[in-house]
PDB file of C-alpha atoms in Angstrom:
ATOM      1  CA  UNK A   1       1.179   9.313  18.217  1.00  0.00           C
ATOM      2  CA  UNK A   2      -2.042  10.719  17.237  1.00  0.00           C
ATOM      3  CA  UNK A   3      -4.364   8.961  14.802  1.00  0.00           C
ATOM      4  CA  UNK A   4      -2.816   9.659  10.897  1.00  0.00           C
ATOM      5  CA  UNK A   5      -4.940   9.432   7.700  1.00  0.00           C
ATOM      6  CA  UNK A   6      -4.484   6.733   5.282  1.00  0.00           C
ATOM      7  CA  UNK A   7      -4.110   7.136   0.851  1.00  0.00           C
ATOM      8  CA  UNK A   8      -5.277   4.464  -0.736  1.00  0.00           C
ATOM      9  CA  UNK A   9      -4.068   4.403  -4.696  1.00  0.00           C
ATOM     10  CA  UNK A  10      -7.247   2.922  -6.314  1.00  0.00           C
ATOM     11  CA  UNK A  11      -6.897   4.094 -10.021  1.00  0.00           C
ATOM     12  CA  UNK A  12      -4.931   1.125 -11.553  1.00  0.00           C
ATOM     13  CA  UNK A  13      -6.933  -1.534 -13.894  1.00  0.00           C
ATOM     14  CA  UNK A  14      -5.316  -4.352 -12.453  1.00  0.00           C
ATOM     15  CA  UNK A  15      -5.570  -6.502 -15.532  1.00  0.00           C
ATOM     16  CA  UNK A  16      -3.650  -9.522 -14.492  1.00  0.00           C
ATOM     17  CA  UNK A  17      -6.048 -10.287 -12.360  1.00  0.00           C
ATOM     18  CA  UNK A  18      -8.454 -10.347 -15.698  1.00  0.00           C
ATOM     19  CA  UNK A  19     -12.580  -9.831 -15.117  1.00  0.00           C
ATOM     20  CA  UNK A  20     -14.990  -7.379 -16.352  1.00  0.00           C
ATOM     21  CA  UNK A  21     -13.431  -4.225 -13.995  1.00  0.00           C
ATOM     22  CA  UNK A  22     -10.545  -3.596 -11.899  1.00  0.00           C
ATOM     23  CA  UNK A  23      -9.329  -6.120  -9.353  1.00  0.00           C
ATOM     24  CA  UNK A  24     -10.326  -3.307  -6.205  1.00  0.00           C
ATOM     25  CA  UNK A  25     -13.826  -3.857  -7.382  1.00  0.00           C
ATOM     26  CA  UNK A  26     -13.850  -7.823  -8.187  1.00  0.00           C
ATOM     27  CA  UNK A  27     -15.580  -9.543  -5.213  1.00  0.00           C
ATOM     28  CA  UNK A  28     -14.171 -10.867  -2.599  1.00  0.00           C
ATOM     29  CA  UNK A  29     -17.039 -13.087  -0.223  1.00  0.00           C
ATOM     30  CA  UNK A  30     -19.994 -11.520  -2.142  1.00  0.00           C
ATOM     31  CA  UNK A  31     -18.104  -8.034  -1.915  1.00  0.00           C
ATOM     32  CA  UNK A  32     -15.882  -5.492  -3.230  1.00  0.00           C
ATOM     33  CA  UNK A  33     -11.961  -5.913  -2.354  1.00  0.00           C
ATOM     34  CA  UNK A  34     -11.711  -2.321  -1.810  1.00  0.00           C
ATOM     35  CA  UNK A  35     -14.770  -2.788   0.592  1.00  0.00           C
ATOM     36  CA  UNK A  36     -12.626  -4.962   2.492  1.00  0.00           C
ATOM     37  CA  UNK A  37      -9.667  -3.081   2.527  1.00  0.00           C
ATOM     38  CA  UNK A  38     -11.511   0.201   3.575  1.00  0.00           C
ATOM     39  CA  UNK A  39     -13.290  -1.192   6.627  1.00  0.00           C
ATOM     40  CA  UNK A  40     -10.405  -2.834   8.171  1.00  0.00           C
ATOM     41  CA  UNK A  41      -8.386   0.776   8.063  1.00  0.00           C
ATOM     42  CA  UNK A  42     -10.938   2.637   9.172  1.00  0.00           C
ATOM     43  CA  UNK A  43     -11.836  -0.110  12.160  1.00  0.00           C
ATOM     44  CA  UNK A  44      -8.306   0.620  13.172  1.00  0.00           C
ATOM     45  CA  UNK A  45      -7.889   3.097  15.903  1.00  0.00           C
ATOM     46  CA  UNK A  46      -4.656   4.361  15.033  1.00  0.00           C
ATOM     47  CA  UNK A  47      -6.473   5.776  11.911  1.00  0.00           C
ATOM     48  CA  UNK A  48      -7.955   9.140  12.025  1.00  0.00           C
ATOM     49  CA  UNK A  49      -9.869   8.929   8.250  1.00  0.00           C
ATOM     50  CA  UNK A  50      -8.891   7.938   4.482  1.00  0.00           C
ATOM     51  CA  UNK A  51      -8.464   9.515   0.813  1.00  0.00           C
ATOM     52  CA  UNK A  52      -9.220   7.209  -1.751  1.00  0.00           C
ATOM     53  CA  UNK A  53      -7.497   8.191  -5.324  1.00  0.00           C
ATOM     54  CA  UNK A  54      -9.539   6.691  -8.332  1.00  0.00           C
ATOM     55  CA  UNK A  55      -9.133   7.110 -12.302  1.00  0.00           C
ATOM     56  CA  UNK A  56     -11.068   9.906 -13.617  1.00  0.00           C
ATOM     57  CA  UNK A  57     -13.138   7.510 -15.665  1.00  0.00           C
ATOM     58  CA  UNK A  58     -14.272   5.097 -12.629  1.00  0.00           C
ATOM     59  CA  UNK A  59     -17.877   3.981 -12.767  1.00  0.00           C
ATOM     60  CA  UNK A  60     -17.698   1.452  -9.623  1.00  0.00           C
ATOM     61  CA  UNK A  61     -16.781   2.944  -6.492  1.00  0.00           C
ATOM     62  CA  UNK A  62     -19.279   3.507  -4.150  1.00  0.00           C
ATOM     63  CA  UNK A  63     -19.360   6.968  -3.122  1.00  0.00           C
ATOM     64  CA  UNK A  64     -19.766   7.663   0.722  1.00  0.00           C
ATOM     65  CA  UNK A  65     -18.665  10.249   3.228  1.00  0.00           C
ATOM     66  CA  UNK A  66     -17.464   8.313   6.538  1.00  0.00           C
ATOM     67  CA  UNK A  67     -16.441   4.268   6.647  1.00  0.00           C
ATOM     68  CA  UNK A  68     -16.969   2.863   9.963  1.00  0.00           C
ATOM     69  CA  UNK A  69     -17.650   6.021  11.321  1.00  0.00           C
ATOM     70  CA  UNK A  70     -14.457   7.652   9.842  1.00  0.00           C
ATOM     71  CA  UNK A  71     -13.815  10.253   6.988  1.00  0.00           C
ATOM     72  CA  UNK A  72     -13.856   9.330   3.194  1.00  0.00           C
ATOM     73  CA  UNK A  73     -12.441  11.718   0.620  1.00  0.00           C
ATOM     74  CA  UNK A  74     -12.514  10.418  -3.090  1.00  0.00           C
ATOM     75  CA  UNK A  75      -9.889  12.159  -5.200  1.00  0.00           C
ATOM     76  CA  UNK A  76      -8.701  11.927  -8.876  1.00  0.00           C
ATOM     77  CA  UNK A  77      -5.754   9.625  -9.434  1.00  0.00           C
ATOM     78  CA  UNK A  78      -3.273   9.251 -12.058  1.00  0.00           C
ATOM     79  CA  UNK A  79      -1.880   6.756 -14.867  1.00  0.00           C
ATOM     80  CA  UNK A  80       1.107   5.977 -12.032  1.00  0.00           C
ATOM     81  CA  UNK A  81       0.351   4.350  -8.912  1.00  0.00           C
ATOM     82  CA  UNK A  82       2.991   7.493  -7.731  1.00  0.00           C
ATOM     83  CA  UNK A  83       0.915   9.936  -9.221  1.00  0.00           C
ATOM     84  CA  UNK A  84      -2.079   8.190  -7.383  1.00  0.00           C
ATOM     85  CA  UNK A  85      -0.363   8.764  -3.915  1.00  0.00           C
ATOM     86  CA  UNK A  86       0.309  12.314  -4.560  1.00  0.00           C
ATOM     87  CA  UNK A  87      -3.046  13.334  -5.803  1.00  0.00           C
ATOM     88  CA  UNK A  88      -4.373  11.888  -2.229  1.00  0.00           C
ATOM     89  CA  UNK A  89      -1.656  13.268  -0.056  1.00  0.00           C
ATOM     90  CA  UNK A  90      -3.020  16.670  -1.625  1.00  0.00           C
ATOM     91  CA  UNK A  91      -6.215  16.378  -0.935  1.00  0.00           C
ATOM     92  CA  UNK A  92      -5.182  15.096   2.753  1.00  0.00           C
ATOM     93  CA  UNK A  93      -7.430  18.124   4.861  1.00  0.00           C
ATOM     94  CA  UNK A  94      -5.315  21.151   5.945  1.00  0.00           C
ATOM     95  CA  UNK A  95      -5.170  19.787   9.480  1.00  0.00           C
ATOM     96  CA  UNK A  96      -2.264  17.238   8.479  1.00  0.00           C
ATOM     97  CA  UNK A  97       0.502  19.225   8.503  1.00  0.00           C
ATOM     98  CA  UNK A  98       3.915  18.698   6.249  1.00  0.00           C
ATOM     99  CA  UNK A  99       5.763  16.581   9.391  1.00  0.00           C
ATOM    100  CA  UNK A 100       2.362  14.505   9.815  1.00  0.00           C
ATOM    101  CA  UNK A 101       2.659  11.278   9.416  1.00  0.00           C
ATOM    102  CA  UNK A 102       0.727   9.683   6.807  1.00  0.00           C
ATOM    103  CA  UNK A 103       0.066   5.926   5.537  1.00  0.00           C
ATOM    104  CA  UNK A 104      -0.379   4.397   2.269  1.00  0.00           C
ATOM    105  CA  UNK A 105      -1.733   1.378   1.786  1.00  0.00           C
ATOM    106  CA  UNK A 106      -2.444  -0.862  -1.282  1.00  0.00           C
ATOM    107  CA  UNK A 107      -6.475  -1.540  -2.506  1.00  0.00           C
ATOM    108  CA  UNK A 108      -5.111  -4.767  -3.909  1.00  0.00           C
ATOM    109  CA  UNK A 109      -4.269  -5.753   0.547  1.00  0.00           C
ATOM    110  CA  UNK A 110      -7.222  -6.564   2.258  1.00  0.00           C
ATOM    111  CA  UNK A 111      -6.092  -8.910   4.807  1.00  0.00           C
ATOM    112  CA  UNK A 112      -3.745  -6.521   6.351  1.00  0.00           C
ATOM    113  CA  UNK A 113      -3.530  -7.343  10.124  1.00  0.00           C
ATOM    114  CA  UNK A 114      -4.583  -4.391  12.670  1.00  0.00           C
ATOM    115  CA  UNK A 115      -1.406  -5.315  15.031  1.00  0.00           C
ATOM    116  CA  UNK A 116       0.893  -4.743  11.989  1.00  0.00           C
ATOM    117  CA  UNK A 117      -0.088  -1.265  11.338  1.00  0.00           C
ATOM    118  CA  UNK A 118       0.190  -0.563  15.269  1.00  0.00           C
ATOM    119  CA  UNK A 119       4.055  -2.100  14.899  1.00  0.00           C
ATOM    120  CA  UNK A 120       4.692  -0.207  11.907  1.00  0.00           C
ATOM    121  CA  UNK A 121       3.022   3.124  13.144  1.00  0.00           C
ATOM    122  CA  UNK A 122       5.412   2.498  16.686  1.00  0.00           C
ATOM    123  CA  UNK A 123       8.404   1.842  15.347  1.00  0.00           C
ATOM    124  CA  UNK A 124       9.292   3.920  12.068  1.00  0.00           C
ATOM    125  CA  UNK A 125       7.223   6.827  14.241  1.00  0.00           C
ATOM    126  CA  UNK A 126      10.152   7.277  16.211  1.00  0.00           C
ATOM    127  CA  UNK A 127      12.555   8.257  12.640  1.00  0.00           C
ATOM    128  CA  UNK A 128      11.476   9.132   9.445  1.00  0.00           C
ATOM    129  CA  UNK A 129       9.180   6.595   8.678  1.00  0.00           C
ATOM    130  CA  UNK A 130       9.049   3.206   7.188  1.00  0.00           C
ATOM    131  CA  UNK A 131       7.270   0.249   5.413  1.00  0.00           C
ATOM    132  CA  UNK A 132       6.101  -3.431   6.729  1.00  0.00           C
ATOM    133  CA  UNK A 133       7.918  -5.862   4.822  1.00  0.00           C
ATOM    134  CA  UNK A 134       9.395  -9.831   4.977  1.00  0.00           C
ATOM    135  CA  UNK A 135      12.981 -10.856   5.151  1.00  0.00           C
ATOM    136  CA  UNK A 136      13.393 -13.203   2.008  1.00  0.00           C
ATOM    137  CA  UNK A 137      13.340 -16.101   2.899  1.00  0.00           C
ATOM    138  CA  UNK A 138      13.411 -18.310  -0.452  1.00  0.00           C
ATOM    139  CA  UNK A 139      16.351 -18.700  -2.746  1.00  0.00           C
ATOM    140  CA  UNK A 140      16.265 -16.411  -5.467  1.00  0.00           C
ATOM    141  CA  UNK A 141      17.535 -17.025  -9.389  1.00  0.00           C
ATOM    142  CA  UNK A 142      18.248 -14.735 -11.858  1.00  0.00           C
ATOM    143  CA  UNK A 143      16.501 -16.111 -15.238  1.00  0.00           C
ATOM    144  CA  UNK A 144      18.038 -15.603 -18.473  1.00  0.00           C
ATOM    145  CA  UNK A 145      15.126 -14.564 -21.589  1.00  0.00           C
ATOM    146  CA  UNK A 146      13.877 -17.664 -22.292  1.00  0.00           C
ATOM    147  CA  UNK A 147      13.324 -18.422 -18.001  1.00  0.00           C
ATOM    148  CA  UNK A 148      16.496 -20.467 -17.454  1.00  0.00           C
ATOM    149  CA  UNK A 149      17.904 -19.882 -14.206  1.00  0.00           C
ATOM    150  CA  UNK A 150      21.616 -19.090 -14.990  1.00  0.00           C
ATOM    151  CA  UNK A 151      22.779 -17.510 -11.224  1.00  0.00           C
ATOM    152  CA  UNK A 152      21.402 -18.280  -7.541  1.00  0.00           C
ATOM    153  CA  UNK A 153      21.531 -14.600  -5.933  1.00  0.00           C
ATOM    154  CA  UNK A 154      22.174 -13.576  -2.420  1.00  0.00           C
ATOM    155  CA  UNK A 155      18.971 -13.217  -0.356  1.00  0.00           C
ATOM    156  CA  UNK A 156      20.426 -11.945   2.889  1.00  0.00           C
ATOM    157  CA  UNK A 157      19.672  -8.714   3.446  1.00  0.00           C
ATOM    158  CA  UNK A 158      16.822  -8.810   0.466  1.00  0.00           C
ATOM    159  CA  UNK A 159      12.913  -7.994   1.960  1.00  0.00           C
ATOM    160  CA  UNK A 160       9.719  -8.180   0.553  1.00  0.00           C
ATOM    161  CA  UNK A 161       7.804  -4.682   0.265  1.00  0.00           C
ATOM    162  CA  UNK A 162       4.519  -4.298   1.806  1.00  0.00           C
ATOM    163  CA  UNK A 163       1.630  -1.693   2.691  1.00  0.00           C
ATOM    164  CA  UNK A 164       1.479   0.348   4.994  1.00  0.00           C
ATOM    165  CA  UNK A 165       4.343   2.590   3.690  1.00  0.00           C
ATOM    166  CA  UNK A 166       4.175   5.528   6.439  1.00  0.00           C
ATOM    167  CA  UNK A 167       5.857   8.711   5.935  1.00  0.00           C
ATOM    168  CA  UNK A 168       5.827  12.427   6.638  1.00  0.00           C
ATOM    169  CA  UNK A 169       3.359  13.950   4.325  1.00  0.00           C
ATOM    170  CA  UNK A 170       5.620  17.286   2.882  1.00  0.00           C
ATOM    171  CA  UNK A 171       8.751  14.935   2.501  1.00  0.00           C
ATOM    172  CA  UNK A 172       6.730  12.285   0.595  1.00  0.00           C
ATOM    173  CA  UNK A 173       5.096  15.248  -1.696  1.00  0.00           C
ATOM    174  CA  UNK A 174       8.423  16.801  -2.618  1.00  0.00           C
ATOM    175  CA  UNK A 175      10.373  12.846  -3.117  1.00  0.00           C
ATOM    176  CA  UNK A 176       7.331  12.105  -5.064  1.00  0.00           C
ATOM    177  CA  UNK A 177       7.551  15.204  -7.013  1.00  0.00           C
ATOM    178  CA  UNK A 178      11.049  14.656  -7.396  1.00  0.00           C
ATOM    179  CA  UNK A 179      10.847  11.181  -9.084  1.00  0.00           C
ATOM    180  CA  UNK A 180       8.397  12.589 -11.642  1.00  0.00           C
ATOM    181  CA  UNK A 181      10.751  15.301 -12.837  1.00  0.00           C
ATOM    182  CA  UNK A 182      13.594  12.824 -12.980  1.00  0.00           C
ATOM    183  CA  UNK A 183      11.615  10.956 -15.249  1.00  0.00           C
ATOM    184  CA  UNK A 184      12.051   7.989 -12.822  1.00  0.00           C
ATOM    185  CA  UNK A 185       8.530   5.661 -12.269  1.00  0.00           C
ATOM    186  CA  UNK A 186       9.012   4.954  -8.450  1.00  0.00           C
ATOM    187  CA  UNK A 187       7.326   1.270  -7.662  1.00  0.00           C
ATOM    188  CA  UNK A 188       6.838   2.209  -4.013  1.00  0.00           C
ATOM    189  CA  UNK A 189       6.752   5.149  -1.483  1.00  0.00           C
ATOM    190  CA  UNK A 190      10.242   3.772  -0.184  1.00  0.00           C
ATOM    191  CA  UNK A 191      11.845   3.825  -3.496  1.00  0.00           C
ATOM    192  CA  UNK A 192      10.998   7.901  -3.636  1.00  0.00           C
ATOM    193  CA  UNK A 193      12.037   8.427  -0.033  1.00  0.00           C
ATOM    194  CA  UNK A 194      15.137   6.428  -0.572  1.00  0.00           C
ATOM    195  CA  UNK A 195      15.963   8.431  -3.292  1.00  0.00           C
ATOM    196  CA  UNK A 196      15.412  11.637  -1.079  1.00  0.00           C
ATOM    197  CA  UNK A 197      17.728  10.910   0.880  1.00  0.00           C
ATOM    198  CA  UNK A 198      15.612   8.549   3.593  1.00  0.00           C
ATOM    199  CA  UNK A 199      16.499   5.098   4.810  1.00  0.00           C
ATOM    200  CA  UNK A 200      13.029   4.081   5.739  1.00  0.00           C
ATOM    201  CA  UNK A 201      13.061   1.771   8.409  1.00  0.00           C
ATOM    202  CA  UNK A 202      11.762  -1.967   7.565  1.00  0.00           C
ATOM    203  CA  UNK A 203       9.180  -3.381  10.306  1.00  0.00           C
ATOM    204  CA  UNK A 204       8.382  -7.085   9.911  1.00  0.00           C
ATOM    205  CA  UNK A 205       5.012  -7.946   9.060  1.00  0.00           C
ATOM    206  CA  UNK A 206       2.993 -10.711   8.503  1.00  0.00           C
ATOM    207  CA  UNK A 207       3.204 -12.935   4.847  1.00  0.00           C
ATOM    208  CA  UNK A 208      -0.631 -13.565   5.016  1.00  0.00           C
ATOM    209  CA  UNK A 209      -0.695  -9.785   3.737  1.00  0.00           C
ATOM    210  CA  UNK A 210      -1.460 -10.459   0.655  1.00  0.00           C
ATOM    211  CA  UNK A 211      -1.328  -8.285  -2.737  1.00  0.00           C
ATOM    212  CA  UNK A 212      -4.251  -9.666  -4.642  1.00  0.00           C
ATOM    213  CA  UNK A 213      -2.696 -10.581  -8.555  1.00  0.00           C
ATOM    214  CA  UNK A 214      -3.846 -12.999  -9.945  1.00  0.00           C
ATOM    215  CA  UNK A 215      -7.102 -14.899 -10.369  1.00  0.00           C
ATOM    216  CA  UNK A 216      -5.895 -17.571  -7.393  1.00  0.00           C
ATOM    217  CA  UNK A 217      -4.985 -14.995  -5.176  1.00  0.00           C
ATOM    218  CA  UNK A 218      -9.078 -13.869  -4.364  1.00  0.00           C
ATOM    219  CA  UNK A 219      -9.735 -17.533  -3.098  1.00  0.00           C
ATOM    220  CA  UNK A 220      -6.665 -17.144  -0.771  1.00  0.00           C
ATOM    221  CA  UNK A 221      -7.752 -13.693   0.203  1.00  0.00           C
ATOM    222  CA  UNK A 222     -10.956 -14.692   1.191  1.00  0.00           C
ATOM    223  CA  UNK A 223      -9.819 -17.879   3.131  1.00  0.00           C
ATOM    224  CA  UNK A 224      -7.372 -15.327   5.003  1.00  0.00           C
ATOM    225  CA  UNK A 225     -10.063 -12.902   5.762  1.00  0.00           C
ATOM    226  CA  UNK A 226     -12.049 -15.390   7.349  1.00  0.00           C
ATOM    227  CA  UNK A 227      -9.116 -17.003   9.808  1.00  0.00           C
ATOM    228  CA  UNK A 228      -7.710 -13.235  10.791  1.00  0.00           C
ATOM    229  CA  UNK A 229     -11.084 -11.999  11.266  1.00  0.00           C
TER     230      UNK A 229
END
């Protein structure tokens, strides 16, 4: 497969993980997160550039043209991560065409591992597309509302979401589109392709891909980024 582009939703606030600005922009190592998350996309060969959707009020990101010597497009995002991820697969360039494939990968997961997206891009390239993931593997309650466990649920055949989501671009427009005039609030790119009709295909990925939360979690993204390099 040719090298795809990559959307990056970068408009949230992020305020669980509290601070004076969104979590993209709290440091990670001196830096950025979205720094982070940036240059290990665009160091991946697979990837042929990146749209990055921010809120129309953002006063931190860095404005550039290329990242490690790949194309940068800044867009205008929405309220909705969805609406985020359709803003930036419309202002993809008119060379990705509607059965391109396209990635989408969370701000919040910088320690995404290079060998994952090559998996991912491999394996739900030959179908409709896909999403890296984890089979869970903990047992799982269902909490009543005061957070007493009342039921021990099934976990077979339960996964863990992750980014990269990859899809065909028109087919993730119109399922996007879709959800929005349904009223429905889709959580992930899967969720609107699954309710278009598309069983993405779920690649196993590795856990130390982290979605940065919390306060804690920017300690344990930076002592990932240091061991996976």
């Amino acid at each position: 497969m040719d090298a795809l582009w990559c959307v990056l939703p970068a408009a949230g606030k992020g305020v669980r993980a509290g601070g004076d600005r969104p979590k993209q922009y709290q440091p990670i190592g001196g830096r950025p997160m979205i720094e982070h998350t940036l240059e290990r996309l665009a160091a991946h060969p697979l990837i042929a550039g990146l749209v990055v959707a921010i809120a129309a009020d953002d006063r931190h990101f860095a404005s550039t043209d290329t990242i490690g010597g790949k194309p940068l497009l800044v867009t205008v995002g929405g309220g909705e991560r969805s609406d985020s991820v359709l803003a930036g697969l419309l202002a993809l360039p008119a060379s990705v065409g509607e059965r391109d494939f396209v990635l989408v990968h969370d701000a919040a997961r910088p320690c995404v591992r290079a060998a994952d997206i090559a998996r991912l891009v491999e394996l739900a390239g030959e179908g409709e597309g896909g999403l890296l993931g984890a089979p869970l593997r903990d047992t799982l309650k269902r909490a009543d509302a005061a957070c007493h466990s009342i039921a021990t649920e099934p976990r077979e055949g339960r996964w863990r979401a992750f980014t990269p989501q990859m899809f065909r671009r028109g087919p993730l427009v119109r399922a996007l589109r879709l959800a929005g005039e349904d009223g429905i609030v889709v959580s992930d790119e899967a969720m609107a392709m699954e309710r278009y009709g598309v069983a993405p295909l779920l690649v196993e990925g590795s856990e130390d891909n982290i979605k940065v939360t919390t306060p804690a979690d920017f300690a344990l993204a930076e002592f990932l980024l240091g061991r996976i390099g």
